[in-house]
Coordinates of C-alpha atoms in Angstrom, one line a residue:
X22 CA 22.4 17.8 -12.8
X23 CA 19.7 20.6 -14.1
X24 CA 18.7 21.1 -10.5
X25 CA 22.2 21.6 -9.2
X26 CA 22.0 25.4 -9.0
X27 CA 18.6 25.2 -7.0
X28 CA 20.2 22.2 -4.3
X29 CA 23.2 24.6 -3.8
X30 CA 20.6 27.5 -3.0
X31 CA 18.4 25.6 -0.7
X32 CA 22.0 24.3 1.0
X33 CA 23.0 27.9 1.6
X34 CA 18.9 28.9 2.8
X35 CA 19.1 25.4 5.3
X36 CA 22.6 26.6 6.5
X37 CA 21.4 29.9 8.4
X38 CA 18.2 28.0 9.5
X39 CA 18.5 26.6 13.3
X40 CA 18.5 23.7 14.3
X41 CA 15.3 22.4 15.4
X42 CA 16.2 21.3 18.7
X43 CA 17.6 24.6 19.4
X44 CA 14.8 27.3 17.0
X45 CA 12.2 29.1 18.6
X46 CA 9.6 29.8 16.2
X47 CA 10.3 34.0 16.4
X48 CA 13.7 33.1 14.8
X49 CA 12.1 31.3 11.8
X50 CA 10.8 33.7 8.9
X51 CA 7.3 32.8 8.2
X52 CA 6.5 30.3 5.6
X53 CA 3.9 28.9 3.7
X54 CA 4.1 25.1 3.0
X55 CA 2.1 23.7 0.0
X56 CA 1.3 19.9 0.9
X57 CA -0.7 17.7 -2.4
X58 CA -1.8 14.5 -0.8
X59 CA -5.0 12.3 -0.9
X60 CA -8.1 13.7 0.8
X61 CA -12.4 14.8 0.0
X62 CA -12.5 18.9 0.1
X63 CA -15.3 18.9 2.8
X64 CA -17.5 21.7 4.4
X65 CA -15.1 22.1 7.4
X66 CA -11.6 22.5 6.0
X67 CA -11.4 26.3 7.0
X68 CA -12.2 25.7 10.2
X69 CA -9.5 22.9 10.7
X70 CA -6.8 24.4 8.5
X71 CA -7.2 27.5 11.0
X72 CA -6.6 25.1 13.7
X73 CA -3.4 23.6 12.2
X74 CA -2.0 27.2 11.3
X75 CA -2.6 28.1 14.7
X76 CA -0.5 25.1 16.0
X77 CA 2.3 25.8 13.2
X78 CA 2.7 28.9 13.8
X79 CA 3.2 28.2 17.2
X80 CA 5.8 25.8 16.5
X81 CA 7.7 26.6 13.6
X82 CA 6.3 30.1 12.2
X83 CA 4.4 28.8 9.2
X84 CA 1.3 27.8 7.9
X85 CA 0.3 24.8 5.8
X86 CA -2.1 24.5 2.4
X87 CA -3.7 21.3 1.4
X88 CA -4.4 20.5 -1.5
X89 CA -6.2 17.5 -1.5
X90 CA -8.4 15.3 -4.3
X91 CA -8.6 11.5 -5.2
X92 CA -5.8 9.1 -6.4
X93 CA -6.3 9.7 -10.2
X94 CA -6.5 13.8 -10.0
X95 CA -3.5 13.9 -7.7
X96 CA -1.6 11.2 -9.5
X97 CA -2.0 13.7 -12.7
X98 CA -1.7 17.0 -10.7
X99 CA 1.7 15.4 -9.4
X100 CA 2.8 14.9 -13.1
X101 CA 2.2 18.2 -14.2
X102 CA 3.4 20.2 -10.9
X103 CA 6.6 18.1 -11.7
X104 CA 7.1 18.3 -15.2
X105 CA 6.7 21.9 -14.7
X106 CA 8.9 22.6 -12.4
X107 CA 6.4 24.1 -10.0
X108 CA 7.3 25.2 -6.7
X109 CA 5.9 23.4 -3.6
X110 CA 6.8 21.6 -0.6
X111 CA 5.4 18.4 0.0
X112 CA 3.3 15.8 -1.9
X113 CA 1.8 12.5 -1.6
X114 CA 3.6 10.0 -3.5
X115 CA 3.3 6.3 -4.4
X116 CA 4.6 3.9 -7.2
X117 CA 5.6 6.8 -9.7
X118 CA 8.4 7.2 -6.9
X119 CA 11.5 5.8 -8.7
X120 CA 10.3 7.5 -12.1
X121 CA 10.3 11.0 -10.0
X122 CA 13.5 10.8 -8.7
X123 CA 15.3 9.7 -11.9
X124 CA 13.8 12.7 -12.9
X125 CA 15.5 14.6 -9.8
X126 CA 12.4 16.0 -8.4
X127 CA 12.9 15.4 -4.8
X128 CA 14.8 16.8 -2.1
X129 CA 17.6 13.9 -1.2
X130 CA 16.2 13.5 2.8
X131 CA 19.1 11.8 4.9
X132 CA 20.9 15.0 6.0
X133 CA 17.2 16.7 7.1
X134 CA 16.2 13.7 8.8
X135 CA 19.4 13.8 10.7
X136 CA 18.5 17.4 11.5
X137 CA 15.2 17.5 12.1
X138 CA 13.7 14.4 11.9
X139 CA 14.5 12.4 15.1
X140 CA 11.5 11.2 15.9
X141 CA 10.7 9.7 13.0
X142 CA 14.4 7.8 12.7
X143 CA 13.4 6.9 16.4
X144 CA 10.1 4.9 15.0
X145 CA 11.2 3.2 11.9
X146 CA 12.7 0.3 11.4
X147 CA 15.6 0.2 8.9
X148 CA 14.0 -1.7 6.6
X149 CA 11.6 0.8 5.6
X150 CA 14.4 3.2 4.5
X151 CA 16.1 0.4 3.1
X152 CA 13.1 0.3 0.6
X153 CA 13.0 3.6 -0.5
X154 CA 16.5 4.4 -0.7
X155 CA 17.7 4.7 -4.6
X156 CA 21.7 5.5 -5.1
X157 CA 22.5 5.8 -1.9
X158 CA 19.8 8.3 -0.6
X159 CA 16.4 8.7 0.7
X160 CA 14.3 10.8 -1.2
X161 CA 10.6 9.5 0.3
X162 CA 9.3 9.2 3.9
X163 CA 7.1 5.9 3.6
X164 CA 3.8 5.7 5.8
X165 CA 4.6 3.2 8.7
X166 CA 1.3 1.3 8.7
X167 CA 3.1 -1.9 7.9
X168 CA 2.1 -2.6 4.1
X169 CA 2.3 -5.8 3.2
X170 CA 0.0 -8.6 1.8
X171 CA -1.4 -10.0 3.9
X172 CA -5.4 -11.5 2.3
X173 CA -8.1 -13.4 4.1
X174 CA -11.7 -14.4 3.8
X175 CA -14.1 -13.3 6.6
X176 CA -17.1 -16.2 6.6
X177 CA -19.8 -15.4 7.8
X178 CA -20.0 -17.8 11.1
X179 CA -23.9 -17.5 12.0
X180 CA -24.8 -18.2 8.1
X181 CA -22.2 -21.5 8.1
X182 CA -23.6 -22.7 10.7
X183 CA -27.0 -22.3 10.0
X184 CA -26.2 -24.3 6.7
X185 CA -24.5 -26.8 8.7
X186 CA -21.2 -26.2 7.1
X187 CA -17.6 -26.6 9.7
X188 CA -15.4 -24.2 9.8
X189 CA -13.0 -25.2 12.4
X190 CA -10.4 -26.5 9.6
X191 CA -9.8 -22.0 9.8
X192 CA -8.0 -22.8 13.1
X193 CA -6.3 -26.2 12.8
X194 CA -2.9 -27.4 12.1
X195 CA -3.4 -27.7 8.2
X196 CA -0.5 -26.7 5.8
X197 CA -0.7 -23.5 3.5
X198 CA -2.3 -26.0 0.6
X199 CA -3.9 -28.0 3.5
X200 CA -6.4 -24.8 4.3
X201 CA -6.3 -23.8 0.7
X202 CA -8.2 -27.5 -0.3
X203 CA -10.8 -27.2 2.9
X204 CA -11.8 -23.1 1.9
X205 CA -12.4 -24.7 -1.6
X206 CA -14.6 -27.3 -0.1
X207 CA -16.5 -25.2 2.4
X208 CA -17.5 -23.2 -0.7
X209 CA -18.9 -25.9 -2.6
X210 CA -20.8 -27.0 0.5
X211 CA -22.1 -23.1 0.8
X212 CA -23.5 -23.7 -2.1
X213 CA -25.4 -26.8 -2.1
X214 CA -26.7 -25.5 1.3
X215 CA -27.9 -22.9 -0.8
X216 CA -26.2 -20.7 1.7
X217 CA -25.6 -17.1 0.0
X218 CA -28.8 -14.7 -0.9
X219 CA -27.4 -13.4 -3.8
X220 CA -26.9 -16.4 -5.8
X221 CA -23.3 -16.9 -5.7
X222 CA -21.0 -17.3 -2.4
X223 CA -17.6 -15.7 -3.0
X224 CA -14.7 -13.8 -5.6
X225 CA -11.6 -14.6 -6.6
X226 CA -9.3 -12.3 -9.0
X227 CA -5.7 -12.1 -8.6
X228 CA -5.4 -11.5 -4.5
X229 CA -5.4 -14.7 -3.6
X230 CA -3.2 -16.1 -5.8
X231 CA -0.7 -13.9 -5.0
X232 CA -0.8 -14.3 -1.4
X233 CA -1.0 -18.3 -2.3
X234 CA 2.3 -17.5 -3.9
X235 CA 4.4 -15.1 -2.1
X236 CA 6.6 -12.8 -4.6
X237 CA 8.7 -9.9 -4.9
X238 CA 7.5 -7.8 -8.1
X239 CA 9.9 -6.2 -9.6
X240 CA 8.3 -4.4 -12.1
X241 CA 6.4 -1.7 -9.6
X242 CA 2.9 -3.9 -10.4
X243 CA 1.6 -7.2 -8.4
X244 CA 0.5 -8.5 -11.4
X245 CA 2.8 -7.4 -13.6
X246 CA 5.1 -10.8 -15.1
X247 CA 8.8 -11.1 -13.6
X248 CA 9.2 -12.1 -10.1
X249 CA 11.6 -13.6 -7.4
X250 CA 9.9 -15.9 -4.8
X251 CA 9.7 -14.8 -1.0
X252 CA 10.6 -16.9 1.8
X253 CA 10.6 -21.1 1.5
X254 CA 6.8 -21.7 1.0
X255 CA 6.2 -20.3 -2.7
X256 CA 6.6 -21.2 -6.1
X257 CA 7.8 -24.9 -6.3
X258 CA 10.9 -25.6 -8.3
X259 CA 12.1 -21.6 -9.1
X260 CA 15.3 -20.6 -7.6
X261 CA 15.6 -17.5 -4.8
X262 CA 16.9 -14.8 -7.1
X263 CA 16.0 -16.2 -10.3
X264 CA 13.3 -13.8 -12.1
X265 CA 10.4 -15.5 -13.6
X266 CA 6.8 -15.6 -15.5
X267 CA 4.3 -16.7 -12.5
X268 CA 2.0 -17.1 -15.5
X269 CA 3.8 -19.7 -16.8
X270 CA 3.6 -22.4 -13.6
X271 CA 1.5 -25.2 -13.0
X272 CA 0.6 -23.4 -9.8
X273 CA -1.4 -20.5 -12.1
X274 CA -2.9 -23.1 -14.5
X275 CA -4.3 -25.3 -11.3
X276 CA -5.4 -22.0 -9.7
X277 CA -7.3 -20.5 -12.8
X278 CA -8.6 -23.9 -13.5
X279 CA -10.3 -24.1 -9.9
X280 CA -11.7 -20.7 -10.3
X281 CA -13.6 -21.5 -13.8
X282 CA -14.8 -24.4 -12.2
X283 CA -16.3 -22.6 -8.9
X284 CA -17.8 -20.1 -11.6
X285 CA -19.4 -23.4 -13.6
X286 CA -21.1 -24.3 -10.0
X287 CA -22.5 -20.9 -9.3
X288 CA -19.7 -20.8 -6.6
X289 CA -18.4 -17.1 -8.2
X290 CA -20.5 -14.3 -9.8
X291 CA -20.3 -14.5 -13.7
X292 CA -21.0 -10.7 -14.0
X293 CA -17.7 -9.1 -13.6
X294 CA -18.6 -5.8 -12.1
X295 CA -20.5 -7.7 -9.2
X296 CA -18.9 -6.8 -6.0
X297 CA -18.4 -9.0 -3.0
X298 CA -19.2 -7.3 0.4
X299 CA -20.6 -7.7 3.5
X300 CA -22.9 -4.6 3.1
X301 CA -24.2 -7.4 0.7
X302 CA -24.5 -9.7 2.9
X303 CA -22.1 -12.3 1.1
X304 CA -20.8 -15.0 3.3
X305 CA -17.4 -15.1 2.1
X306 CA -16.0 -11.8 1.9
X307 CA -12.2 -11.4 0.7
X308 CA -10.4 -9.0 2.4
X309 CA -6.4 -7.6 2.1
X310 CA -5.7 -5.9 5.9
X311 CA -2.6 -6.1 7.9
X312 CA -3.1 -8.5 10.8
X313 CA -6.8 -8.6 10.7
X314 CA -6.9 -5.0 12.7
X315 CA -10.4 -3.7 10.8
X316 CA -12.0 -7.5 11.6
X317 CA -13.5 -5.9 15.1
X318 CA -15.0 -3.2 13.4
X319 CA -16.8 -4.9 10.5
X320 CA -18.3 -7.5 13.3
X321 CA -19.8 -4.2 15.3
X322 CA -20.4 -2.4 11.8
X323 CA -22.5 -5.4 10.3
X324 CA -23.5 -7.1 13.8
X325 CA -22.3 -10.5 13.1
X326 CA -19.5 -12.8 13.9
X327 CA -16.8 -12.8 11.1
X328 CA -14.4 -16.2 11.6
X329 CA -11.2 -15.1 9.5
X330 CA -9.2 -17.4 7.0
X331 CA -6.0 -16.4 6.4
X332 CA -4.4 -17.6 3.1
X333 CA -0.9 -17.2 4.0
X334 CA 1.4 -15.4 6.4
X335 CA 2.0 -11.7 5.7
X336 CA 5.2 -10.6 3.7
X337 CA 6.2 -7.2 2.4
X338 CA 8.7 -6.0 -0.4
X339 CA 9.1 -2.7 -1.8
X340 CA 6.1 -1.6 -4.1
X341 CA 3.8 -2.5 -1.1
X342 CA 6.4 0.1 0.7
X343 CA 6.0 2.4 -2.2
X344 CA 2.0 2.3 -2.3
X345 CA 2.1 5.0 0.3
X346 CA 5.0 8.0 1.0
X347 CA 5.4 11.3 1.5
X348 CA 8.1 13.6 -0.3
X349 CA 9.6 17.3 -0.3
X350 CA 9.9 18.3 -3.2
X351 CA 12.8 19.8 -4.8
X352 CA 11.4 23.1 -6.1
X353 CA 10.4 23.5 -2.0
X354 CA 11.9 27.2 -1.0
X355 CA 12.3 25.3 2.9
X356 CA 12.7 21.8 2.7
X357 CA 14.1 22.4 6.3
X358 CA 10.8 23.1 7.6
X359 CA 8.7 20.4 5.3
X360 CA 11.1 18.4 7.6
X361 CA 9.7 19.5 10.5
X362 CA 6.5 19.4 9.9
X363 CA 6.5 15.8 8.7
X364 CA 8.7 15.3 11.9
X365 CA 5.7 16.6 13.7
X366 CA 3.1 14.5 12.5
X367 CA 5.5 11.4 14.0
X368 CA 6.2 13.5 17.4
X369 CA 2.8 14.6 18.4
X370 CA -0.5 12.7 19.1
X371 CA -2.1 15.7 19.2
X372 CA -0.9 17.6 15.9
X373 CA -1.5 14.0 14.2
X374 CA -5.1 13.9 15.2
X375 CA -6.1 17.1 14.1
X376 CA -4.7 17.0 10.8
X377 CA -6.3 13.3 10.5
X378 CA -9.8 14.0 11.6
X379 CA -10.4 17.4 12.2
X380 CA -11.3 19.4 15.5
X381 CA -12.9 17.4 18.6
X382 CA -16.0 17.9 19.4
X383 CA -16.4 19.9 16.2
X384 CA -15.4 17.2 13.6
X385 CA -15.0 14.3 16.0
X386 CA -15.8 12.4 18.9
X387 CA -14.4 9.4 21.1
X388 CA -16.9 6.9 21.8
X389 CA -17.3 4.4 24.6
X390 CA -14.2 2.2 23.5
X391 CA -11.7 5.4 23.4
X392 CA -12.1 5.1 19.5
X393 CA -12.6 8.5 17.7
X394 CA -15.6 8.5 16.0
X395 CA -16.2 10.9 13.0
X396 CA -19.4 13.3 13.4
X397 CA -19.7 13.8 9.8
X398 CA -17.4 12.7 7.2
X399 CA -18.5 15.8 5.2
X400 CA -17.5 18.2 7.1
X401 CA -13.3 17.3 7.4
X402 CA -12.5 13.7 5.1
X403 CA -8.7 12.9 4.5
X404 CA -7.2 9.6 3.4
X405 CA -6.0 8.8 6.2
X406 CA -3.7 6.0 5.1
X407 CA -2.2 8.2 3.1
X408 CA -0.5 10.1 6.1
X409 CA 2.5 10.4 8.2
X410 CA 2.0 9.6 11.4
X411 CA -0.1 6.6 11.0
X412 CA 0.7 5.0 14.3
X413 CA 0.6 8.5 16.3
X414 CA -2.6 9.3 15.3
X415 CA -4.9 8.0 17.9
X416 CA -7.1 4.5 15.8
X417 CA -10.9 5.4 14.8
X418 CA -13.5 3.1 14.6
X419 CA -12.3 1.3 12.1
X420 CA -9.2 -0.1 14.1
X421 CA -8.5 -1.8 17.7
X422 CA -8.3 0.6 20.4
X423 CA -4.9 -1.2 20.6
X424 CA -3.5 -0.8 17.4
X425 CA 0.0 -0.2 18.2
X426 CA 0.3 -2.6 20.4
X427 CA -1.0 -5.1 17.8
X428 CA 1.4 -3.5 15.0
X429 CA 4.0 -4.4 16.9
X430 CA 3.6 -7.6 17.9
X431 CA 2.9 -8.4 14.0
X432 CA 6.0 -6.5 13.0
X433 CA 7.9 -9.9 14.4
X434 CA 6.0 -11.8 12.0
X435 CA 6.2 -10.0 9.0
X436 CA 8.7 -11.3 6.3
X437 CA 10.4 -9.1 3.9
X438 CA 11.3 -9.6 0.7
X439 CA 15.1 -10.0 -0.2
X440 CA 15.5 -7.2 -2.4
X441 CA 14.1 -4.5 -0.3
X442 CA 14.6 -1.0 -2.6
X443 CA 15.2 -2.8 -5.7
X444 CA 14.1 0.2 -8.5
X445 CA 14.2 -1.4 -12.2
X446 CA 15.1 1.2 -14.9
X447 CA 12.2 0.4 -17.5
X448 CA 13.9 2.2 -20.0
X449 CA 15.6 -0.5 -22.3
X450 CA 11.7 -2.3 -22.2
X451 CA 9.7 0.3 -22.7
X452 CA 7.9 -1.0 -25.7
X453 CA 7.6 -4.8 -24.3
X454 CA 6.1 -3.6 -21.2
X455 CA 3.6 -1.5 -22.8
X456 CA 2.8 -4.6 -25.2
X457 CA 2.4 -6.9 -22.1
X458 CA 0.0 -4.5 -20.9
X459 CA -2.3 -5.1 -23.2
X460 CA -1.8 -8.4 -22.6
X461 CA -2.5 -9.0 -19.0
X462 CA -5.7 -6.4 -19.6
X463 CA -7.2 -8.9 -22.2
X464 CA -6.1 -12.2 -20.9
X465 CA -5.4 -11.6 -16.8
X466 CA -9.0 -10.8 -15.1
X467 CA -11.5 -13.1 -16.8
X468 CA -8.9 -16.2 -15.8
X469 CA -8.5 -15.6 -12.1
X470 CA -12.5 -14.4 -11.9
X471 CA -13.5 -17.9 -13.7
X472 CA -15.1 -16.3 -16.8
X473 CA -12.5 -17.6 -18.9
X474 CA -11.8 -20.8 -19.9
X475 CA -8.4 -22.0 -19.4
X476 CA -8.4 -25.0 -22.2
X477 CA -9.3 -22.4 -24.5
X478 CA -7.2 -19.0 -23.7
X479 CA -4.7 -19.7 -20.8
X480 CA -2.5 -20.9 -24.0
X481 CA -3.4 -18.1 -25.6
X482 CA -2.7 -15.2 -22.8
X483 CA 0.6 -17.4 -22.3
X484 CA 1.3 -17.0 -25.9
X485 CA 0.5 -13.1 -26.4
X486 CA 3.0 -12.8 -23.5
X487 CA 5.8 -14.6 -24.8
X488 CA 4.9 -12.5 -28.3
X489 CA 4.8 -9.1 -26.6
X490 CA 8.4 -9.8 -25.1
X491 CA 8.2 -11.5 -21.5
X492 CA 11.4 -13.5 -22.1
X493 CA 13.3 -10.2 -23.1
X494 CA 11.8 -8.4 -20.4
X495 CA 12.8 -11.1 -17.6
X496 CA 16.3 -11.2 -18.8
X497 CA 16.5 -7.6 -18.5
X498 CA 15.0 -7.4 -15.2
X499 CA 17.4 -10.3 -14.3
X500 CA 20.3 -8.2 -15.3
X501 CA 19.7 -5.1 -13.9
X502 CA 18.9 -7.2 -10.2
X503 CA 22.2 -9.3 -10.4
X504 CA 24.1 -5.6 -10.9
X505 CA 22.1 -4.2 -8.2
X506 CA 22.6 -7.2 -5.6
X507 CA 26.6 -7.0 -6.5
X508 CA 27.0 -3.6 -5.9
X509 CA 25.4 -4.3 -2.4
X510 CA 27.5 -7.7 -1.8
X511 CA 24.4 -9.9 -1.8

């Protein structure tokens, strides 16, 4: 409750502020809103943060300030701004979500969206809030750009058939495990048709297996230990709503023991900081993108014919949801306006492009396909994933001309995880989770890369789990989900 004081002031300030279907901007008092998100200063912010005042002030009566930098100096920005107290309006916000409203540094958000954000209750589907409400409230706007995992390989189709190797088993009728045994095959064959320039044909890690074996994490991290299977088509013999240690399955142990055995044959790079890419010219290139949408791009990027495998369908559950939201914070003097302003970015094509890209014909252009097409990333460069108003912005070059269109088509497909919103409190495992940490940093990457072999150590990495505290921190995440799914009736 040490921020009641401040809700009941910005309460009284929101009450004598008109609604927003009803203000003109000359009845607003001006207003600066600070905004921390994701984003490269560049050479031509002035001239597009000129451009976005101009349009604010036009609408609402205030201005807006980024702050931009890189995931790691925001992420540590964020946590000093917060512990501080700090006053500002809005920030980027992402798996530290939970922690920051425990802490109470939000603005609760159902009541302003009601008032001022229609247009973005218009466009979201309920399970979006669903994710990010804790206790009843929404404290987050998530990015709508359907985030989920969803991992394929892109083969290179000209160099398989120039080494004479199929891949029409990509499009057949095959079973999840079915496709899983030919992509292993086709690699071996890659390589005894000495097929890759670089020695080595493909990666592995941790993506695929994952998307092998669809999940729910519940401890904020994919690869974290503690899980709930998603949909009918995952882990065999575990239980829907049972938590679990995915490291402890025969599925892991057959998955870690194909990968040392590709790495033996040359199949995967034994230096771990190689990196797999077309700009490499690797044949098999993993990739994790919703519905395939940047596939055209790399084809006209690289010039060459990418045939996609898709590992699995594409699911969702709430720490993809909280890789990417926006928030107002509690020390904002206007949350109201923050409001409308994120409302904004949702409403209007026009607002959203400039504050993705820039100024046309200045920072921007749309080539022959309608696509906008950045004249120089130096000069206006923000992360643009990291935005509201992903699917108003118009797509650049990187996306189909026709991304919405395709969004929503996949949106039928996508399958959510049970336990959409599910926050666990990882204050009674503090110490275990910090211990199995170090665990997964030791044990986790050489295993699913194939530089570690699994006779030797996967009993080991098993064993440092279950002696840094798995077993206590399952039950604990088990409790804390049964108490969660009975206060909802599940």
């Amino acid at each position: 409750m040490k921020k009641l004081a401040l809700f009941l002031a910005l309460a009284l300030l929101m009450a004598t502020i008109p609604s927003a279907a009803l203000a003109e901007a000359t009845e607003l008092a001006p207003y600066e809103l600070v905004w921390y998100t994701l984003g490269t200063p560049a050479d031509g912010d002035a001239a597009v943060m000129e451009a976005i005042n101009e349009y604010l002030t036009e609408k609402f009566n205030c201005t807006l300030r980024i702050i931009a930098s890189g995931a790691a100096e925001h992420d540590e920005r964020l946590n000093l701004l917060i512990n501080g107290m700090e006053k500002f309006d809005l920030c980027f916000v992402a798996q530290d979500y939970a922690s920051y409203v425990a802490m109470e540094a939000f603005y609760p958000l159902t009541d302003l969206l009601d008032e001022y954000g229609q247009d973005i209750l218009a466009q979201y589907p309920q399970s979006l809030w669903d994710s990010v409400t804790i206790r009843g409230e929404i404290y987050a706007v998530p990015t709508h750009k359907y985030s989920c995992s969803h991992y394929y390989y892109m083969f290179n189709k000209g160099a398989a058939d120039a080494a004479g190797v199929d891949l029409s088993w990509i499009n057949g009728d095959g079973t999840k495990m079915e496709k899983w045994e030919s992509f292993k095959e086709t690699l071996y064959a890659l390589k005894e048709a000495n097929a890759s320039p670089n020695g080595y044909i493909t990666n592995l890690g941790t993506g695929p297996f994952n998307a092998l074996y669809p999940t729910e994490c519940l401890t904020g991290n994919d690869n974290e230990p503690g899980v709930v299977t998603i949909g009918g088509d995952s882990f065999a013999n575990q239980e829907p709503g049972v938590v679990f240690n995915q490291y402890d399955t025969p599925e892991f142990e057959a998955y870690v023991r194909d990968a040392y055995a590709m790495a033996q044959a040359g199949i995967l790079p034994l230096d771990p900081e190689t990196t797999v890419g077309l700009a490499e010219g690797d044949i098999a290139v993993q990739n994790q993108d919703s519905m395939g949408k940047c596939l055209p791009g790399y084809e006209a990027q690289y010039g060459i014919e990418l045939e996609a495998y898709f590992i699995n369908y594409a699911f969702t559950n709430t720490n993809k949801i909280y890789g990417s939201m926006n928030a107002i914070s509690a020390t904002s003097e206007d949350p109201a306006r923050a409001m409308m302003f994120l409302n904004e970015m949702i409403a209007s094509t026009e607002f959203a492009n400039l504050v993705f890209y820039g100024i046309e014909g200045v920072n921007w252009n749309r080539n022959e396909n309608g696509q906008i097409e950045m004249t120089n990333p130096k000069t206006y460069n923000m992360t643009t994933w990291a935005l509201p108003g992903f699917l108003t912005a118009e797509p650049d070059v990187s996306l189909p001309i026709d991304m919405v269109d395709h969004y929503n088509a996949f949106a039928e497909t996508l399958v959510y995880a049970d336990n959409m919103g599910f926050a666990l409190d990882k204050t009674p495992i503090t110490v275990e989770m910090a211990a199995i940490s170090n665990v997964m940093a030791e044990y986790l990457a050489p295993l699913c890369n194939g530089l570690s072999d699994p006779d030797e150590n996967l009993p080991k990495f098993r064993e440092a789990l279950k002696a840094a505290g798995v077993d206590t921190v399952i039950a604990e995440i088990q409790s804390q989900l049964d108490d969660w799914r009975a206060e909802r009736g599940m």
